[in-house]
Amino acid sequence: MFVQISKEEFAKESNKKAWYQTNNIIWTIIFLYPLLIIVDYIYAADVWEQFAIVRFIVVVIILGVYTIFQNRKYDYRILLHIAFFLLSLPSAILCNVVNIQQLTVFFLIYSAIILFFNLQVFWEPINSVVQVIIALALLTIFFNTLNQYSLDLFISNGGQYFFIISVISCLIVSARYKVTERDVKSQIMIEKSNEQLKQQNKDIVEKNNIIDMQYERLRKLDEQKNSFINIAGHDLKNLIGSVIMSNSMIRDEEYRLSTDQKEFLQYIQDSAEKMQYMLNKLMDVKEIESPEMKFNPEIFDINSEVQYVFKGLQETAQMKNITLVDNILKLPLNVRLDKVFTGQVFQNLLSNAIKFSQTNNNIKIATSLQRQKFVFEIIDEGIAIGQEELDTMFNKLKTLNDASNSTATGSRLGLGLSIAKLMTQEMGGQISYRSDYNGNYFRVEFNVIN
């Protein structure tokens, strides 16, 4: 997860952190600074009353300035400089008016104020350097105007401590500023990462809900499909049984039949047995949907099977005045496939072409051998079904719900092409199709073994 921090975000969070520290400093001053009156009373008894008033005035001014800055959202740095200046003024005066014996105490108090600021504040180190310079400037000014002792005495009685502590405290600010700046960046990154995780979790929950809804819908559609196949398969088995029984009754008196009639009866018998075989396979929906559909492979001449399908549908085509053009190879081409399912693939594709061709159209049926592959092609001159609709028709086993939702093309959305595609692929073949202004084209490929 990659998180970027903009300058605006960092400045906003840094400002919040700085104001938090500023609040701590100001309120600590307001509550603790007046307590220094006790020190004044002990070590500067002759001036403590005047400085007590000064300290209370300083606290009141700082509180007023702080209120104004907070309400108007002014820069916290200016507030801290004002507060430090107000604290430095009485401290610098005291360091120059008290007796030399008590000077060290007030230098240490002054140093403690600077150290307190620099331990708490969050700002650029240059600001602390400016404060130290201001403190030294105030001490210099009041030394020249108020102090009666020599410079050596002034420095040796606490001045050296003040200078050392002031310089070291500036170094503390520099290190603390870098650490706090890094903490602010880490905090921003954690918050942004948490927001991203929350959003991603929300997206995942929403997607899971969509998946659950789709799964429930697919489950219902699957049940509907299974119900349809079971009902249709049961009815078809009854019909095929009737056909076989009727055909057998007619064949019992075949001495009355002509040669052509006997040939048609044999065709009916073969077709009915193939249909019965297929239904036994297709009735098991789980078997249809499994990656390993069970076949009974055998070696046979695939061109003869195409010829058989061609002859079986010639009369159907003639009834619509459609001409089937025979471009089937007479050369035997052996394949190792399930003969019944292979014939059904050709049957489905050709019967579909006849069904949707117009009267007086031609349908060309061609087979060929290309690169050790048997190729079966159907080229019709009928109304183009349309590529999008062909994609739909070739999808795996459309449901009753799909068919019922279609009006103009509802009759086309049967299972024939879907089953043809499924059986071709499961037997290791390839099926392709296209539809354009010239008509519709179907192509099937299988490996040959000779």
PDB file of N, CA and C in Angstrom, residues 2 12 91-92 117 156 166 170 205 214 252 318:
ATOM      1  N   PHE A   2       0.787   2.115  -0.998  1.00  0.00           N
ATOM      2  CA  PHE A   2       1.633   3.290  -1.148  1.00  0.00           C
ATOM      3  C   PHE A   2       0.844   4.524  -0.731  1.00  0.00           C
ATOM      4  N   LYS A  12      -0.914  21.139   7.803  1.00  0.00           N
ATOM      5  CA  LYS A  12      -2.101  21.148   8.658  1.00  0.00           C
ATOM      6  C   LYS A  12      -1.879  20.337   9.928  1.00  0.00           C
ATOM      7  N   SER A  91      12.680  38.972  34.138  1.00  0.00           N
ATOM      8  CA  SER A  91      13.812  38.133  34.525  1.00  0.00           C
ATOM      9  C   SER A  91      15.127  38.858  34.270  1.00  0.00           C
ATOM     10  N   ALA A  92      15.228  39.532  33.126  1.00  0.00           N
ATOM     11  CA  ALA A  92      16.453  40.267  32.806  1.00  0.00           C
ATOM     12  C   ALA A  92      16.657  41.431  33.771  1.00  0.00           C
ATOM     13  N   PHE A 117      10.759  26.341  27.724  1.00  0.00           N
ATOM     14  CA  PHE A 117      10.247  26.648  26.387  1.00  0.00           C
ATOM     15  C   PHE A 117      10.778  25.661  25.350  1.00  0.00           C
ATOM     16  N   SER A 156      30.415  35.512  36.371  1.00  0.00           N
ATOM     17  CA  SER A 156      30.839  34.422  37.249  1.00  0.00           C
ATOM     18  C   SER A 156      29.777  34.028  38.269  1.00  0.00           C
ATOM     19  N   SER A 166      21.305  27.992  27.789  1.00  0.00           N
ATOM     20  CA  SER A 166      20.591  28.582  26.641  1.00  0.00           C
ATOM     21  C   SER A 166      21.055  27.957  25.326  1.00  0.00           C
ATOM     22  N   CYS A 170      18.962  25.183  22.708  1.00  0.00           N
ATOM     23  CA  CYS A 170      18.717  25.370  21.259  1.00  0.00           C
ATOM     24  C   CYS A 170      19.024  24.089  20.486  1.00  0.00           C
ATOM     25  N   VAL A 205     -16.582  -5.711   1.166  1.00  0.00           N
ATOM     26  CA  VAL A 205     -17.903  -6.110   1.681  1.00  0.00           C
ATOM     27  C   VAL A 205     -18.967  -5.932   0.607  1.00  0.00           C
ATOM     28  N   GLN A 214     -25.262 -12.545  -6.919  1.00  0.00           N
ATOM     29  CA  GLN A 214     -25.088 -13.206  -8.208  1.00  0.00           C
ATOM     30  C   GLN A 214     -25.075 -14.723  -8.052  1.00  0.00           C
ATOM     31  N   ASP A 252     -42.388 -55.010 -38.906  1.00  0.00           N
ATOM     32  CA  ASP A 252     -42.918 -56.372 -38.846  1.00  0.00           C
ATOM     33  C   ASP A 252     -43.625 -56.761 -40.144  1.00  0.00           C
ATOM     34  N   GLN A 318     -35.806 -29.943 -48.840  1.00  0.00           N
ATOM     35  CA  GLN A 318     -36.666 -29.871 -50.024  1.00  0.00           C
ATOM     36  C   GLN A 318     -38.049 -29.322 -49.696  1.00  0.00           C
TER      37      GLN A 318
END
